[in-house]
Structures are given as C-alpha cells and as structure tokens.
PDB file of C-alpha atoms in Angstrom:
ATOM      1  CA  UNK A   8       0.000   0.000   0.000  1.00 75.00           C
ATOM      2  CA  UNK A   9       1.088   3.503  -1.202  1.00 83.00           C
ATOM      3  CA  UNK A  10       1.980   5.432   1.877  1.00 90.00           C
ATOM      4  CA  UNK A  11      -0.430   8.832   2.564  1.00 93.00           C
ATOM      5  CA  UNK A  12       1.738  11.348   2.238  1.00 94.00           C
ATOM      6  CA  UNK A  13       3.426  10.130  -0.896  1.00 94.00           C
ATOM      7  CA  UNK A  14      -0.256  10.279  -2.341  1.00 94.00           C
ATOM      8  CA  UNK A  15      -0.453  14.112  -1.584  1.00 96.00           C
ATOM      9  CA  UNK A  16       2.866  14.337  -2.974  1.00 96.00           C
ATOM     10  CA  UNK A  17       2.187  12.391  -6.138  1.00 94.00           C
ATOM     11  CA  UNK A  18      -1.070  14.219  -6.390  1.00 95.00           C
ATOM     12  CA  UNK A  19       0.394  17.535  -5.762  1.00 96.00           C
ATOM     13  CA  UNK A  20       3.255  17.271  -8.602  1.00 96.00           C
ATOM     14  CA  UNK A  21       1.287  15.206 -11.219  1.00 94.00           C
ATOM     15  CA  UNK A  22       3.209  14.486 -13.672  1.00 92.00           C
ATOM     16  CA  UNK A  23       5.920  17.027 -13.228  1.00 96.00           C
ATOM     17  CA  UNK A  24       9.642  15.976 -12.952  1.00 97.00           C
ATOM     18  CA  UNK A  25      10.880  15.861  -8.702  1.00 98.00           C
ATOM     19  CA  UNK A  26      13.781  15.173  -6.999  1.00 98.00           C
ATOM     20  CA  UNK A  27      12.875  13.909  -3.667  1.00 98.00           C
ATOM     21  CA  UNK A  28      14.594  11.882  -0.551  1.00 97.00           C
ATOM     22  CA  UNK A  29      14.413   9.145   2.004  1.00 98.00           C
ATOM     23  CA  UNK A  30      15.439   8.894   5.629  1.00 96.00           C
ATOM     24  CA  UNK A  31      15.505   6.232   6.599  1.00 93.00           C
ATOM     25  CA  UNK A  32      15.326   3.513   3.969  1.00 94.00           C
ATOM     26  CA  UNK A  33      16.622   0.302   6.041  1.00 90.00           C
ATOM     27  CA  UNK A  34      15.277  -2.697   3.630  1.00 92.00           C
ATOM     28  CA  UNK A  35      13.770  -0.438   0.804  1.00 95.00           C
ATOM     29  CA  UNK A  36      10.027  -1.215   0.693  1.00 95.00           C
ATOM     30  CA  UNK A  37       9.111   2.020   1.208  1.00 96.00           C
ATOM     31  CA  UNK A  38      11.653   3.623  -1.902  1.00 97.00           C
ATOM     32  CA  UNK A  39      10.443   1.047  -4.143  1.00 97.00           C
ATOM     33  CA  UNK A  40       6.621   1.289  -3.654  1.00 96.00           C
ATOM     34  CA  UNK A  41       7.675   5.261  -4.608  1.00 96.00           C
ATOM     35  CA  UNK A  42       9.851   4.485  -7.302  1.00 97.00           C
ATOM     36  CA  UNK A  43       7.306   2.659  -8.831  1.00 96.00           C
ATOM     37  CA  UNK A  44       4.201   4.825  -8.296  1.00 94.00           C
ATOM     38  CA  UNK A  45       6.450   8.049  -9.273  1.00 96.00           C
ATOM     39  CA  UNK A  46       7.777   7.381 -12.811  1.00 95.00           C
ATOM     40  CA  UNK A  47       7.877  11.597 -12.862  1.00 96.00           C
ATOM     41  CA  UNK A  48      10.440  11.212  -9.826  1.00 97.00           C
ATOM     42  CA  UNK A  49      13.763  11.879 -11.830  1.00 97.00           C
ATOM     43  CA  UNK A  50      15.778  11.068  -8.517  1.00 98.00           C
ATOM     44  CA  UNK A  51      15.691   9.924  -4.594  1.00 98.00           C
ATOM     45  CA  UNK A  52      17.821  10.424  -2.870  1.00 97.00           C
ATOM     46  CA  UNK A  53      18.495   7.188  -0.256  1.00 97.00           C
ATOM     47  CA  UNK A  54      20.293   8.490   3.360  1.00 96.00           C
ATOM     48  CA  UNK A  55      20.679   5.768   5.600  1.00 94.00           C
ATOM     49  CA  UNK A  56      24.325   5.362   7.272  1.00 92.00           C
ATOM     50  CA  UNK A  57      22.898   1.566   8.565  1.00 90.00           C
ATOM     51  CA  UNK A  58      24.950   2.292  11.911  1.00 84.00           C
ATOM     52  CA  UNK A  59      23.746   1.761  14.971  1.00 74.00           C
ATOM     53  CA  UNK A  60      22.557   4.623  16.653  1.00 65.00           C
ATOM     54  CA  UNK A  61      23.049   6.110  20.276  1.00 60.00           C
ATOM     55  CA  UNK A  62      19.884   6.588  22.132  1.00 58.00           C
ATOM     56  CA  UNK A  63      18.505   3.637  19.858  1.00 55.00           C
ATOM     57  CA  UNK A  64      15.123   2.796  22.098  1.00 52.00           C
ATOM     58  CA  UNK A  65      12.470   2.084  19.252  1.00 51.00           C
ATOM     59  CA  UNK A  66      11.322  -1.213  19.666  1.00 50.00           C
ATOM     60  CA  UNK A  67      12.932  -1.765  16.274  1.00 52.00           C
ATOM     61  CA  UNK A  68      15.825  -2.585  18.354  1.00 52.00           C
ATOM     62  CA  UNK A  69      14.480  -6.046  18.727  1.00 53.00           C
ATOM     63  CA  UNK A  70      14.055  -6.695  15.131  1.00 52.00           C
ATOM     64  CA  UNK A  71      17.058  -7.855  14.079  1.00 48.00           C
ATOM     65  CA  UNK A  72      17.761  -6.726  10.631  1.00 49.00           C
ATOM     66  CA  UNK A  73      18.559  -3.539  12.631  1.00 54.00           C
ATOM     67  CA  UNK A  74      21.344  -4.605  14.896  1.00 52.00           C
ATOM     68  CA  UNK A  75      24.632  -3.610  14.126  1.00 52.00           C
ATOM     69  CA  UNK A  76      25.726  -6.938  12.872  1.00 60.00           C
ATOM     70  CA  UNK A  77      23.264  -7.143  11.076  1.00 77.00           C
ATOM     71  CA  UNK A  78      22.654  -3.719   9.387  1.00 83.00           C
ATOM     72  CA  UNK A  79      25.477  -4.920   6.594  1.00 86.00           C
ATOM     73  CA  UNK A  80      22.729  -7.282   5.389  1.00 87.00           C
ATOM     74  CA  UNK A  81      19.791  -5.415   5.273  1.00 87.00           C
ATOM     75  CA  UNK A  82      21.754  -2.992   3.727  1.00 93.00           C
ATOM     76  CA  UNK A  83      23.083  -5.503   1.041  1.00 93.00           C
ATOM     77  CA  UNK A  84      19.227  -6.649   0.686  1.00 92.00           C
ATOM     78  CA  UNK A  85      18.047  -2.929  -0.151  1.00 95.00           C
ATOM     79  CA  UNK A  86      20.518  -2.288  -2.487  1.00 97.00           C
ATOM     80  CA  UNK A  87      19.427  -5.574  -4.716  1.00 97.00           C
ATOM     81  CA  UNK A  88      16.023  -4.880  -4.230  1.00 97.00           C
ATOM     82  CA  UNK A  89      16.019  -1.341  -5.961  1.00 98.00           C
ATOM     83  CA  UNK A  90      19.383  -2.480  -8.253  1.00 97.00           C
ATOM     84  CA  UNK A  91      16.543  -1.772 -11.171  1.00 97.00           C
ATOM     85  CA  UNK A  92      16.371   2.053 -10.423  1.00 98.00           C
ATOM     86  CA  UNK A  93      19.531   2.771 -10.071  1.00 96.00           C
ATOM     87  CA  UNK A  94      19.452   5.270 -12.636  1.00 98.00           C
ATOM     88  CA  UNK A  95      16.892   7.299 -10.567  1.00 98.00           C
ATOM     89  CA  UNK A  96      18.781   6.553  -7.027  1.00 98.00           C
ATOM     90  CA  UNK A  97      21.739   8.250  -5.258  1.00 96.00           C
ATOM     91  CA  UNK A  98      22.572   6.107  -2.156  1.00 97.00           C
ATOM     92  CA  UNK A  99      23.827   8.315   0.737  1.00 95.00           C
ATOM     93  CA  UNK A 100      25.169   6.377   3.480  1.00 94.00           C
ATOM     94  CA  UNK A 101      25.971   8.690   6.091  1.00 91.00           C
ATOM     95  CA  UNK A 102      23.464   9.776   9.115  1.00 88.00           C
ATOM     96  CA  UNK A 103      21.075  12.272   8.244  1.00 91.00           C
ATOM     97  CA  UNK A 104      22.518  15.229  10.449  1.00 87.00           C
ATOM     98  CA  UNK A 105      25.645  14.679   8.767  1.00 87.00           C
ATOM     99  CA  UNK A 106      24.116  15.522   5.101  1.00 81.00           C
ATOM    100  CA  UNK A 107      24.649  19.482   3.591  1.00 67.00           C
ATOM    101  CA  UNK A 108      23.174  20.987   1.355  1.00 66.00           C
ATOM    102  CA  UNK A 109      26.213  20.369  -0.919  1.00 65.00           C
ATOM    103  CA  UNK A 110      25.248  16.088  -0.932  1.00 71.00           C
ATOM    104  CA  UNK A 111      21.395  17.002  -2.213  1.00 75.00           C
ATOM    105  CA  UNK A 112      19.917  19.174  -4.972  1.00 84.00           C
ATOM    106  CA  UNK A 113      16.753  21.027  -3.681  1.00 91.00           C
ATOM    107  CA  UNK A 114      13.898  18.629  -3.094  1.00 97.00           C
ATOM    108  CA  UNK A 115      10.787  18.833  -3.659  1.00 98.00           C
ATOM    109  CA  UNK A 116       9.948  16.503  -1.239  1.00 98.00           C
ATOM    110  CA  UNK A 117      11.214  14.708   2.021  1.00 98.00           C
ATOM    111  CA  UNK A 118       9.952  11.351   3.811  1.00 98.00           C
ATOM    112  CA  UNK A 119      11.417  10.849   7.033  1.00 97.00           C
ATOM    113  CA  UNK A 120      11.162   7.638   8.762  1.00 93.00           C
ATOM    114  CA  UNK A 121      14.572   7.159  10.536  1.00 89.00           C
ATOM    115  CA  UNK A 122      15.497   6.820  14.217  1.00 87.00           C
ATOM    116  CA  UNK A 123      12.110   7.479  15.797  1.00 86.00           C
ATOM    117  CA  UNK A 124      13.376   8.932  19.312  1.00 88.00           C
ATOM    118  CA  UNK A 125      12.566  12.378  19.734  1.00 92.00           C
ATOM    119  CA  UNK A 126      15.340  14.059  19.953  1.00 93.00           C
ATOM    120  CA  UNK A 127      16.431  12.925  16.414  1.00 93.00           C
ATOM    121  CA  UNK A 128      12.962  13.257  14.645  1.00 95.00           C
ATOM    122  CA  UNK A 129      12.548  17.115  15.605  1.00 97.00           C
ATOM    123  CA  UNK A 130      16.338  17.621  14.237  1.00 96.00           C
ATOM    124  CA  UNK A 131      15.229  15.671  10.707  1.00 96.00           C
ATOM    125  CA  UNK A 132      12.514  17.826  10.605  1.00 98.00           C
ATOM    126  CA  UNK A 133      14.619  20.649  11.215  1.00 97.00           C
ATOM    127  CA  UNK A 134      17.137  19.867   8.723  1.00 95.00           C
ATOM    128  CA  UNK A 135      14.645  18.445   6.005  1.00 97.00           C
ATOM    129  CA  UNK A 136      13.192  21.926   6.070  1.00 96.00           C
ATOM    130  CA  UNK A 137      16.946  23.481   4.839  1.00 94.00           C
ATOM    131  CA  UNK A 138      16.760  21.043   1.968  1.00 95.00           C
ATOM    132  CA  UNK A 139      13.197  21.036   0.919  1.00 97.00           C
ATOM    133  CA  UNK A 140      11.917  23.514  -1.675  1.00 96.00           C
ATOM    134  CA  UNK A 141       9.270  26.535  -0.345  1.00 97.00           C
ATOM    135  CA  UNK A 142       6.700  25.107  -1.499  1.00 97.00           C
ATOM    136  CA  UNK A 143       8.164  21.597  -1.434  1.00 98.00           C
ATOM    137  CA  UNK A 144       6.824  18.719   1.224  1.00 98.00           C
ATOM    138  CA  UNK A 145       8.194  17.756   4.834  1.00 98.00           C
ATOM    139  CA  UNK A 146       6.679  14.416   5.777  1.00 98.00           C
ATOM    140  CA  UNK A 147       7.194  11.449   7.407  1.00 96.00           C
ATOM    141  CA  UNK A 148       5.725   7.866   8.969  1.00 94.00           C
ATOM    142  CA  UNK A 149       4.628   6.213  12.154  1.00 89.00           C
ATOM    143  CA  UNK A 150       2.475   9.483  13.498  1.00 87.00           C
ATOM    144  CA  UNK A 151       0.070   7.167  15.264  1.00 81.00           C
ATOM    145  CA  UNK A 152      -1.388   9.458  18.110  1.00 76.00           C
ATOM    146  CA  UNK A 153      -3.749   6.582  19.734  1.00 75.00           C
ATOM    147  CA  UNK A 154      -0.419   4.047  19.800  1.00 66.00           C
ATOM    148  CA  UNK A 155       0.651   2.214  22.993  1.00 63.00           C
ATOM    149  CA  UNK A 156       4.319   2.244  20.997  1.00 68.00           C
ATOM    150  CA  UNK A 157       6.510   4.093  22.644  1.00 71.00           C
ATOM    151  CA  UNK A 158       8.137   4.680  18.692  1.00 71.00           C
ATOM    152  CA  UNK A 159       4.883   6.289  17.541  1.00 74.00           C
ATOM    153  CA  UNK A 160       4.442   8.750  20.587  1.00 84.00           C
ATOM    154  CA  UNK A 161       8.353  10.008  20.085  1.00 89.00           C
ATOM    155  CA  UNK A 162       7.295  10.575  16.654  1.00 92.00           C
ATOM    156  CA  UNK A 163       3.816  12.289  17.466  1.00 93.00           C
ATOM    157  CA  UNK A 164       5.259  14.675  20.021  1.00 94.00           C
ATOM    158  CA  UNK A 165       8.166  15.509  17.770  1.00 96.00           C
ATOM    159  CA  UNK A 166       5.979  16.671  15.060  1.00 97.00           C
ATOM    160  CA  UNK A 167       3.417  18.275  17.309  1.00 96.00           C
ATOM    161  CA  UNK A 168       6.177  20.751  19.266  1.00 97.00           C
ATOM    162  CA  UNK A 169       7.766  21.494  15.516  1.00 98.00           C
ATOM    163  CA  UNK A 170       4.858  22.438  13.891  1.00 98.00           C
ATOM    164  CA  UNK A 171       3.491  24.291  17.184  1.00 98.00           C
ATOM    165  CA  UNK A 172       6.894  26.656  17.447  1.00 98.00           C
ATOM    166  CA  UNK A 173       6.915  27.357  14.241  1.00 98.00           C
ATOM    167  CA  UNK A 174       3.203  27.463  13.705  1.00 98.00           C
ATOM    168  CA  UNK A 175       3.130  25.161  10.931  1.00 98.00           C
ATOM    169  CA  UNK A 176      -0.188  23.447  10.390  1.00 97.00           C
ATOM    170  CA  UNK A 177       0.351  19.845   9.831  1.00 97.00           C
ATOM    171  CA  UNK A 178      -1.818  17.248   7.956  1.00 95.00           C
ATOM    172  CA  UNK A 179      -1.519  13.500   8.873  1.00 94.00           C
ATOM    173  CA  UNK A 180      -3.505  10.191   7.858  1.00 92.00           C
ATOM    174  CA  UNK A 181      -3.297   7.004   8.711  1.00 89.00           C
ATOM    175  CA  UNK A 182       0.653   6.576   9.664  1.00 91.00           C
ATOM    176  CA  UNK A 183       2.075   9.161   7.804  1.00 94.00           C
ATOM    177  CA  UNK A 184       2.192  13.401   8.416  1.00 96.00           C
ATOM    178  CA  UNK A 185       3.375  16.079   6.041  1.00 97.00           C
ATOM    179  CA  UNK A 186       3.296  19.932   5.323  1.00 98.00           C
ATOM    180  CA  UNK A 187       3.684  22.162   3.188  1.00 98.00           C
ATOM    181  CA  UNK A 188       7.389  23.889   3.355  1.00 97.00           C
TER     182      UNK A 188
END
C-alpha cells in the first residue's frame, strides 16, 4: 500500500519531474513502492548510514535486521532490491545530520522515517526543512497518536512541538504526516 503522504505528494506534482529523498530507507520497501508509483520522480535520494545509533530505544531494536551486525545485510538486501532504479537513485550512506546541502539538490519533497526517538525526529525535521523547496513537502511515517508504541508517541510529540513553534499546520492520515514547506 502507497503510503499517505506520498499520495499528496504524487497528487500535488502530477506528472511534473521531482527530486525527492528518504530517511531512513533500512530494507527499501518504502523507496520502491515510490519508485514505482512516481515514474515523474527523476531522482531519490536514499540516506541511511545503517549504523547503529546512540539513544537507539524504538522497539525496532528487537528486530534484528537492525542490529549492528546485522545492518550490513539489510543494507546488502536494499541495495538488490532497488538495483533496477539505479538510474533514478543516489545512495547516501551517512546519518542524516551529517548531510549538507552540498550532498542534495533542492527537493521537492522529504519522507522521514529514521530513528524514531525524539530528539532525532525534531532535528530531521529541522534539517529536512533546509533542503526542501518553499513550497516543497516535509513528511514522514509512524504518526500514530492513539499508539501504545513508545516509537509512535516520540514521533507524534516531535511533530506536534515542531509544527506548534513554528506554527506550521500539519496534515496527517493514517501513519504518515506532512506539510507544506
């Protein structure tokens, strides 16, 4: 299933050429459902530095194609599994706060679904709004406000105190949240 925000994005563009980006792509379900849905997306970008990360409490952590041994092969996997858009793909494999402006053309669009504490998802928000268009998208997954997962609530409160301090007004369906930059 398409994810909700990439419908408003897909909707929003039509059929004109975007550049947009990933954070967070761990096996690469997510970047080739979009791939495939976008044929006007001329290129994602793919950050994921599939490290380990400090303050690593999303109950993630007990899945294990995301500990550290293991990250090498879920890694490996995502790379063969979107090997057929490579054309369209720029693989960035360093941690999101470590990306400039320099690594990225402006985006149109940014989907966000990395570390989930929230500390880190109010500084990818941040920094997704340096790299996004005005007029682009900021969006992400896992916004679940009626979740006993501790993962969903970082996420929700994240969101909610960014868009609140910088009075942003927010849209969000299903899993998934997004605004207008």
């Amino acid at each position: 299933m398409e994810r909700k925000a990439l419908v408003f994005v897909r909707k929003m563009f039509k059929n004109q050429s975007v550049v947009g980006a990933e954070v967070g792509v761990a096996i690469g379900t997510n970047a080739l459902r979009t791939l495939k849905c976008m044929p006007n997306l001329r290129l994602l970008y793919l950050i994921d530095p599939y490290q380990h990360y400090p303050k690593w409490t999303s109950t993630k952590a007990k899945d294990r194609r995301f500990w550290p041994e293991d990250l090498e092969i879920t890694k490996n996997k995502a790379k063969r599994l979107l090997t057929y858009f490579e054309d369209r793909i720029i693989w960035v494999f360093k941690c999101f706060e470590e990306c400039a402006c320099e690594d990225v053309e402006p985006l149109d669009f940014i989907y966000i679904d990395g570390n989930h504490d929230y500390d880190f998802v109010f500084r990818d928000i941040e920094l997704a709004r340096k790299l996004v268009k005005k007029g682009g998208v900021v969006s992400g997954h896992d916004f679940r406000p009626s979740s006993y997962s501790q993962d969903s609530l970082e996420v929700c409160r994240a969101v909610n105190d960014y868009c609140k301090k910088h009075d942003i007004v927010f849209s969000h369906e299903y899993e998934d949240w997004w605004f207008i930059n």
